[in-house]
Every structure is written in C-alpha cells, then in structure tokens.
Coordinates of N, CA and C and ligand atoms in Angstrom, one line a residue:
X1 N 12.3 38.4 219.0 CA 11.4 39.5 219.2 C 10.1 39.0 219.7
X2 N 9.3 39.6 220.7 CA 8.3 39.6 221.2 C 7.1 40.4 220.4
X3 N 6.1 39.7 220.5 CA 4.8 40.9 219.9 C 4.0 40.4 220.5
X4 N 2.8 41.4 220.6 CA 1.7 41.2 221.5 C 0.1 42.2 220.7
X5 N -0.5 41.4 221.2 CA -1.7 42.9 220.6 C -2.9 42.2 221.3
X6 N -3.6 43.5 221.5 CA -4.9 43.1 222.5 C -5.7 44.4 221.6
X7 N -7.1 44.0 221.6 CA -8.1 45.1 221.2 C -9.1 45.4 222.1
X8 N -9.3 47.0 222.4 CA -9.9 47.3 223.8 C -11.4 47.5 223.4
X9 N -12.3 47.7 224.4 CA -14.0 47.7 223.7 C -14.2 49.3 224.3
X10 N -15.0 49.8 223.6 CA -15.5 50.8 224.0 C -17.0 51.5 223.7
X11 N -17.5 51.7 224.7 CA -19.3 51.9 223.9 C -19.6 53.7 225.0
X12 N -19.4 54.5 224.4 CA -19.5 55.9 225.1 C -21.3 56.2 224.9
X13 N -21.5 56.4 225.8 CA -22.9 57.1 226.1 C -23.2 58.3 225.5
X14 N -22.1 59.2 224.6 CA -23.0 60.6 224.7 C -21.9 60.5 222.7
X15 N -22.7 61.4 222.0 CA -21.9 61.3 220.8 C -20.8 61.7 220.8
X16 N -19.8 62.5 221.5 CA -18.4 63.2 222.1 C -18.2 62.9 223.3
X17 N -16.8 62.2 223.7 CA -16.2 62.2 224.9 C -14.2 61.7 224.2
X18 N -13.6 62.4 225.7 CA -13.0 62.1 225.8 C -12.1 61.1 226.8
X19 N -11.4 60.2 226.8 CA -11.4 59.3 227.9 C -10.1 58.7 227.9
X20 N -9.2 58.5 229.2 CA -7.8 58.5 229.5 C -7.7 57.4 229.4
X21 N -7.1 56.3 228.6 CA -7.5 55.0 228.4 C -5.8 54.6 229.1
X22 N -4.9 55.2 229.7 CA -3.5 55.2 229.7 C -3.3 53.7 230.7
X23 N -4.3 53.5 231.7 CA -4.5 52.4 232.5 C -4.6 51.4 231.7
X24 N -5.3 51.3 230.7 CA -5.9 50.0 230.2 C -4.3 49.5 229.3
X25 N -3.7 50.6 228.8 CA -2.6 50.5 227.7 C -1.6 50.2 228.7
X26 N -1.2 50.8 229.9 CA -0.4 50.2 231.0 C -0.3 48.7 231.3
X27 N -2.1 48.6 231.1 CA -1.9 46.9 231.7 C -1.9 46.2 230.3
X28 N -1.8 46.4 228.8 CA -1.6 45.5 228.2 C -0.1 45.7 228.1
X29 N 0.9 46.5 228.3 CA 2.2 46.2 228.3 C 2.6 45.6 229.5
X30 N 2.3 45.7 230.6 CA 2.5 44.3 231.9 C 2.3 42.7 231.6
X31 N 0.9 42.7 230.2 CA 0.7 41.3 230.2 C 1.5 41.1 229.3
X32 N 2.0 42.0 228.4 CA 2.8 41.5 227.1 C 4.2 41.2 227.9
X33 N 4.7 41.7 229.0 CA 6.0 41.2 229.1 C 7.2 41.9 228.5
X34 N 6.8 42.6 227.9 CA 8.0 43.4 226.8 C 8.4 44.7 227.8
X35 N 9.9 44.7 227.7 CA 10.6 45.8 228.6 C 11.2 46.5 227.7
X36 N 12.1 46.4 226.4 CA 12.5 47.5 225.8 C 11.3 47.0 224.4
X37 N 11.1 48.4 223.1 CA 10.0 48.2 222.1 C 9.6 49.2 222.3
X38 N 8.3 49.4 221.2 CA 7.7 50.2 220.8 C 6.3 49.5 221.0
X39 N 5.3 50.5 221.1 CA 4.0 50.2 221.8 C 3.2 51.2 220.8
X40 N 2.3 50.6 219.3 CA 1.3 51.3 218.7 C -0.2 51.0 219.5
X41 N -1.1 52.5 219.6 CA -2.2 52.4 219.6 C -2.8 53.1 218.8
X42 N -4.1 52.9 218.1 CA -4.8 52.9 217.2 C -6.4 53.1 217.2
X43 N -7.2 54.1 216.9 CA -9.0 54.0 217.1 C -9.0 52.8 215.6
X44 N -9.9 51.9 215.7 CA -10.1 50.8 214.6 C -10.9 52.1 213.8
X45 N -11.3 53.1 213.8 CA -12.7 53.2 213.4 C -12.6 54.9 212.9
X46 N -13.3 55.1 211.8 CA -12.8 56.5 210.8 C -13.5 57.7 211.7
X47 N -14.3 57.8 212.8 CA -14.8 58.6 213.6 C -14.3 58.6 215.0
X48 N -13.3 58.2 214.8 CA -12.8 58.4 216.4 C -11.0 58.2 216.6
X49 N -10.6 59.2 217.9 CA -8.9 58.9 217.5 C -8.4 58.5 218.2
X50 N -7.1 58.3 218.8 CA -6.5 57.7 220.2 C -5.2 59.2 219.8
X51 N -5.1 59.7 220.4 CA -4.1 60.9 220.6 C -3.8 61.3 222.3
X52 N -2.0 61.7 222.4 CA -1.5 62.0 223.4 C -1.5 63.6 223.9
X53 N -2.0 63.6 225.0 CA -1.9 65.5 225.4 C -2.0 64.7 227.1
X54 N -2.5 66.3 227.2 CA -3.0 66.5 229.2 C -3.7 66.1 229.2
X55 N -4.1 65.6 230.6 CA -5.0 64.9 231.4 C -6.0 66.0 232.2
X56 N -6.7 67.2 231.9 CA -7.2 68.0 232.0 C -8.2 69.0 231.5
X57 N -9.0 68.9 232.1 CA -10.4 68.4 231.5 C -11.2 70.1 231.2
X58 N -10.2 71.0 231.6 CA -10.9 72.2 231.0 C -10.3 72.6 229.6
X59 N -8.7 71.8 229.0 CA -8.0 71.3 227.9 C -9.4 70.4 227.0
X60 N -9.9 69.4 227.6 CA -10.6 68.7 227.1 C -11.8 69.3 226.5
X61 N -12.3 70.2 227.5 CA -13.5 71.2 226.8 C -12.9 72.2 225.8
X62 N -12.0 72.5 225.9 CA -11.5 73.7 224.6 C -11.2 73.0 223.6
X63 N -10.6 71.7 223.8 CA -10.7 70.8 222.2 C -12.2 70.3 221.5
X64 N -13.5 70.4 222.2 CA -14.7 70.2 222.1 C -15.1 71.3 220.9
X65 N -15.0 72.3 222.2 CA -15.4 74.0 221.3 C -14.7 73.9 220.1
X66 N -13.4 74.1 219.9 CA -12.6 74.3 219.2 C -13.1 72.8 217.8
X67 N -13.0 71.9 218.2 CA -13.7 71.0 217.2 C -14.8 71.2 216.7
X68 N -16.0 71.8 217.2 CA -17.0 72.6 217.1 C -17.1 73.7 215.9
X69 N -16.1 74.6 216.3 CA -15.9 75.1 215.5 C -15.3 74.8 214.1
X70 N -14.4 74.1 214.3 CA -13.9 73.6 213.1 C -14.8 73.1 211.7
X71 N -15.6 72.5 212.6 CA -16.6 71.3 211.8 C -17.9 71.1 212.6
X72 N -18.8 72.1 212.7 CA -19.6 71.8 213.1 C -20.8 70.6 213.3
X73 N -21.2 70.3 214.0 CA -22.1 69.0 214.2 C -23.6 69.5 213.2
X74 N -23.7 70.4 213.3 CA -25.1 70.8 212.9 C -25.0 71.6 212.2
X75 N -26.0 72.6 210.8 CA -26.9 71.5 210.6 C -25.8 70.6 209.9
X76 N -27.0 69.4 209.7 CA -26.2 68.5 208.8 C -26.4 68.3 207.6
X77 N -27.5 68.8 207.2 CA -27.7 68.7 205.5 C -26.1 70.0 205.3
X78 N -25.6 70.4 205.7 CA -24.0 71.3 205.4 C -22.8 70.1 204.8
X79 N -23.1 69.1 205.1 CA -22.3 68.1 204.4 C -22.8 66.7 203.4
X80 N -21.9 67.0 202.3 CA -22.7 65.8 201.1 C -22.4 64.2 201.8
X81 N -21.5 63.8 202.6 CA -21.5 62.9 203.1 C -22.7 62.4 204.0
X82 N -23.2 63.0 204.5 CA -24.7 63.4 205.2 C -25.9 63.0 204.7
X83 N -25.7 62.6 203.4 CA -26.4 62.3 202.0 C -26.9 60.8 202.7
X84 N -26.4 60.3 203.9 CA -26.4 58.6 203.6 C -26.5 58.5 205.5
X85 N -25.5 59.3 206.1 CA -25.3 59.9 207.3 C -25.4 60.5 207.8
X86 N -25.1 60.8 209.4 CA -25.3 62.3 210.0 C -24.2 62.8 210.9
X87 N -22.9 61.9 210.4 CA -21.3 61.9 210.8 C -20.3 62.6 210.3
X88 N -20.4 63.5 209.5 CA -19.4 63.3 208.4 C -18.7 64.8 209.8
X89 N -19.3 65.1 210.2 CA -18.0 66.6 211.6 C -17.2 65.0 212.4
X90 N -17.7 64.0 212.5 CA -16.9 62.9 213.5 C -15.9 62.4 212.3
X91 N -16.1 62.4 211.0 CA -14.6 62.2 210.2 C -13.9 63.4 210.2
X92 N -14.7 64.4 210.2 CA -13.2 65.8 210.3 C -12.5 65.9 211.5
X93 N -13.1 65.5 212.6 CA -12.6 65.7 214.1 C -11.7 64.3 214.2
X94 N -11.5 63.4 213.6 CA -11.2 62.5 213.6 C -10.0 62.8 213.1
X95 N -9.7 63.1 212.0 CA -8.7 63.3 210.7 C -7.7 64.6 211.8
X96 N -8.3 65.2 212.6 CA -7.7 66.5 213.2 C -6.7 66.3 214.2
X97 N -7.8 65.2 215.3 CA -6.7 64.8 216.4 C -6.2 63.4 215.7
X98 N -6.3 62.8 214.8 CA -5.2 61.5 214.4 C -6.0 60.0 214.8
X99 N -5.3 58.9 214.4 CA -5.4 57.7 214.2 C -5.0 57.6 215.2
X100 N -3.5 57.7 215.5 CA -2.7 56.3 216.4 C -2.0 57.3 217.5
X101 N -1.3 56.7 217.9 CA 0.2 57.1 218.4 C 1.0 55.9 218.8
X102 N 2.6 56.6 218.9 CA 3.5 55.6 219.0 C 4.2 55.7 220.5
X103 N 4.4 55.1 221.5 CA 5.3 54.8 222.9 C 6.4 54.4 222.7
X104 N 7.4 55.2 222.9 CA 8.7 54.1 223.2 C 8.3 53.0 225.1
X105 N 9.0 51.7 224.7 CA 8.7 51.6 225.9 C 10.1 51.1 226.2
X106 N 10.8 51.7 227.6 CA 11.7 51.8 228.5 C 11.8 51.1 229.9
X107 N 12.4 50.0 229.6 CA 12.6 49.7 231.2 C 11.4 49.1 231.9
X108 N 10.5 48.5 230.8 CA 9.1 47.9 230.8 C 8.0 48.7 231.0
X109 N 8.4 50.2 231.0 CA 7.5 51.1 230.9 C 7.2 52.2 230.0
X110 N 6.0 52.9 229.6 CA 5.6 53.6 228.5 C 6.6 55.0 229.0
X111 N 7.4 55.3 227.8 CA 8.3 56.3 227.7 C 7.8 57.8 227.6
X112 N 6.8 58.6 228.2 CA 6.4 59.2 228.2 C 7.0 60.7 228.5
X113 N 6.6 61.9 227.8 CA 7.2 63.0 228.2 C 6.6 63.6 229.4
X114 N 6.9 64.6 230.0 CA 6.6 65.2 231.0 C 4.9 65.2 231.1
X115 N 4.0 65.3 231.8 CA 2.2 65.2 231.5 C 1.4 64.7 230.2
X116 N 2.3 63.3 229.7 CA 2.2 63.0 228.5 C 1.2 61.8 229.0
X117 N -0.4 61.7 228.4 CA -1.3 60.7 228.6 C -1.8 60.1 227.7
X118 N -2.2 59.0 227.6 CA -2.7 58.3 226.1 C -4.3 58.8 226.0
X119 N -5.1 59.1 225.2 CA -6.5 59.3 225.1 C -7.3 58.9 224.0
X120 N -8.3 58.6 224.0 CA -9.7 57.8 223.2 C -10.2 59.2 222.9
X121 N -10.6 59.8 221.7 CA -11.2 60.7 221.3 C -12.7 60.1 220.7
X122 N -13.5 60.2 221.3 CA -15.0 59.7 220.6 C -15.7 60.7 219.8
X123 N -15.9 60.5 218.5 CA -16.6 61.9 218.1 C -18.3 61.2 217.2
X124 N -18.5 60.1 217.4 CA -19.8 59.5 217.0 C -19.8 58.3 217.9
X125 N -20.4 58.8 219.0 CA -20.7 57.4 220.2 C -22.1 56.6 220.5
X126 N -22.2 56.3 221.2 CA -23.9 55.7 221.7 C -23.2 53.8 220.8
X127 N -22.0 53.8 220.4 CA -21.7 52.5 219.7 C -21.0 52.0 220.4
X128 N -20.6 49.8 220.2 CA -19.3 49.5 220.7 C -18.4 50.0 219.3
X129 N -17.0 49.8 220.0 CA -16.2 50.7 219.1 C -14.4 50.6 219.6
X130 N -13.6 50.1 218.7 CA -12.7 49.3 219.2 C -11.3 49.9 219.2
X131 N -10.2 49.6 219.5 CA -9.0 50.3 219.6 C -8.1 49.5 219.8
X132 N -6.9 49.2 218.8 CA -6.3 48.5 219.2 C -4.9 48.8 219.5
X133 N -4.3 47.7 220.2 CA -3.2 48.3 220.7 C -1.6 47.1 220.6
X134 N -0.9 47.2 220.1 CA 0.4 46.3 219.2 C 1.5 46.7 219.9
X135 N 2.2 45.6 220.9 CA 3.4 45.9 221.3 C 4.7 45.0 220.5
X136 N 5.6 45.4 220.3 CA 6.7 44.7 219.9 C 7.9 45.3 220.2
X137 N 8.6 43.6 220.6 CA 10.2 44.6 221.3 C 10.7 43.4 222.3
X138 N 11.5 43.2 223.3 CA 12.5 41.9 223.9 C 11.6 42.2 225.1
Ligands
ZN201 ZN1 -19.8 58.5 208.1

C-alpha cells in the first residue's frame, strides 16, 4: 500500500471566506501516484473546515448569512469563551460545516458525485492556517 500526505498553506485576508481548494487536492493525488484509495482532507485548525458542496457563490453567501445567524460574530462579550478571545462564532461555524471529508479515489481520480467540490471554510482569517491532506491506496 501506498501513502502520501502533503499540508496545504493558507493565509485569507478577510476573517470569512470560502475557497475551492479542489485543484490543489487534484494535484496532490497526481503527485501521490495512487489510482484506486481513499483520499482524507482535513482544516488542521478548531476555526476553520474543509467540507464538500457547490461551487457557487450565491450558495456560498447563504451559508455566510445563515452562519450569521446561527452564531453571530458580534457582540462578543455574548460568549464566555471571548473571556480570552474574540472567536468563539469561528468554533461554532466550524463544528457546523465539519473537520474533514473523505474521497473515494477511482481510476486515479477523486470519486466525486454529480457538482461535488472540495472547500476551505475560513471562519477566523487575516492568519497562515493549514490543511492537510492523506492519501492511501495502490
Ligand atoms: Zn478561540
């Protein structure tokens, strides 16, 4: 069995973004060489996710709002974690859209369902901030 793992850098300019990282994860399964397996990716980091949806960016603003809503950014004295920070809506938004996801990969390629894209969810940016990504498989 084959394994591979590379960790991607990321430093977003604005404290929320969302960003198609499906290229970068494309080319670490070309350099790993692995044609049938499983392919995990992962946000290293408790304020931010890596989760699969559409690639469409008025989707992308209604998961904003809608996180917004959930767990507002402001104020922030509203959270006892806040006590030390001014993050604690980037761990709820985090915990909401997830950690990781999993790829089957087929035929040396990511096994994807119909408008299925890999994404970087940033919910506390202006940082570098890492993501890693683990292939294993022949
Ligand atoms: Zn925190």
């Amino acid at each position: 069995m084959k394994s591979y793992y590379k960790e991607l850098w990321f430093e977003v300019p604005t404290r929320r973004a969302f960003i198609n990282i499906t290229p970068e994860v494309e080319k670490c399964l070309a350099e790993s060489g692995i044609k049938e397996g499983l392919l995990l990716c992962n946000a290293m980091h408790i304020t931010a996710s890596v989760f699969i949806n559409d690639d469409e960016s008025g989707l992308h603003h209604d998961y904003d709002v809608w996180l917004e809503k959930l767990a507002p950014h402001a104020p922030v004295s509203q959270y006892h974690h806040n006590g030390y920070e001014d993050n604690a809506d980037a761990h709820m938004k985090r915990q909401v859209m997830g950690r990781e996801v999993v790829v089957a990969i087929t035929d040396g390629k990511l096994h994807f369902g119909t408008w299925e894209r890999i994404f970087y969810g940033e919910f506390d940016g202006r940082r570098r901030k890492r993501v890693l990504v683990k292939i294993i498989g022949e």
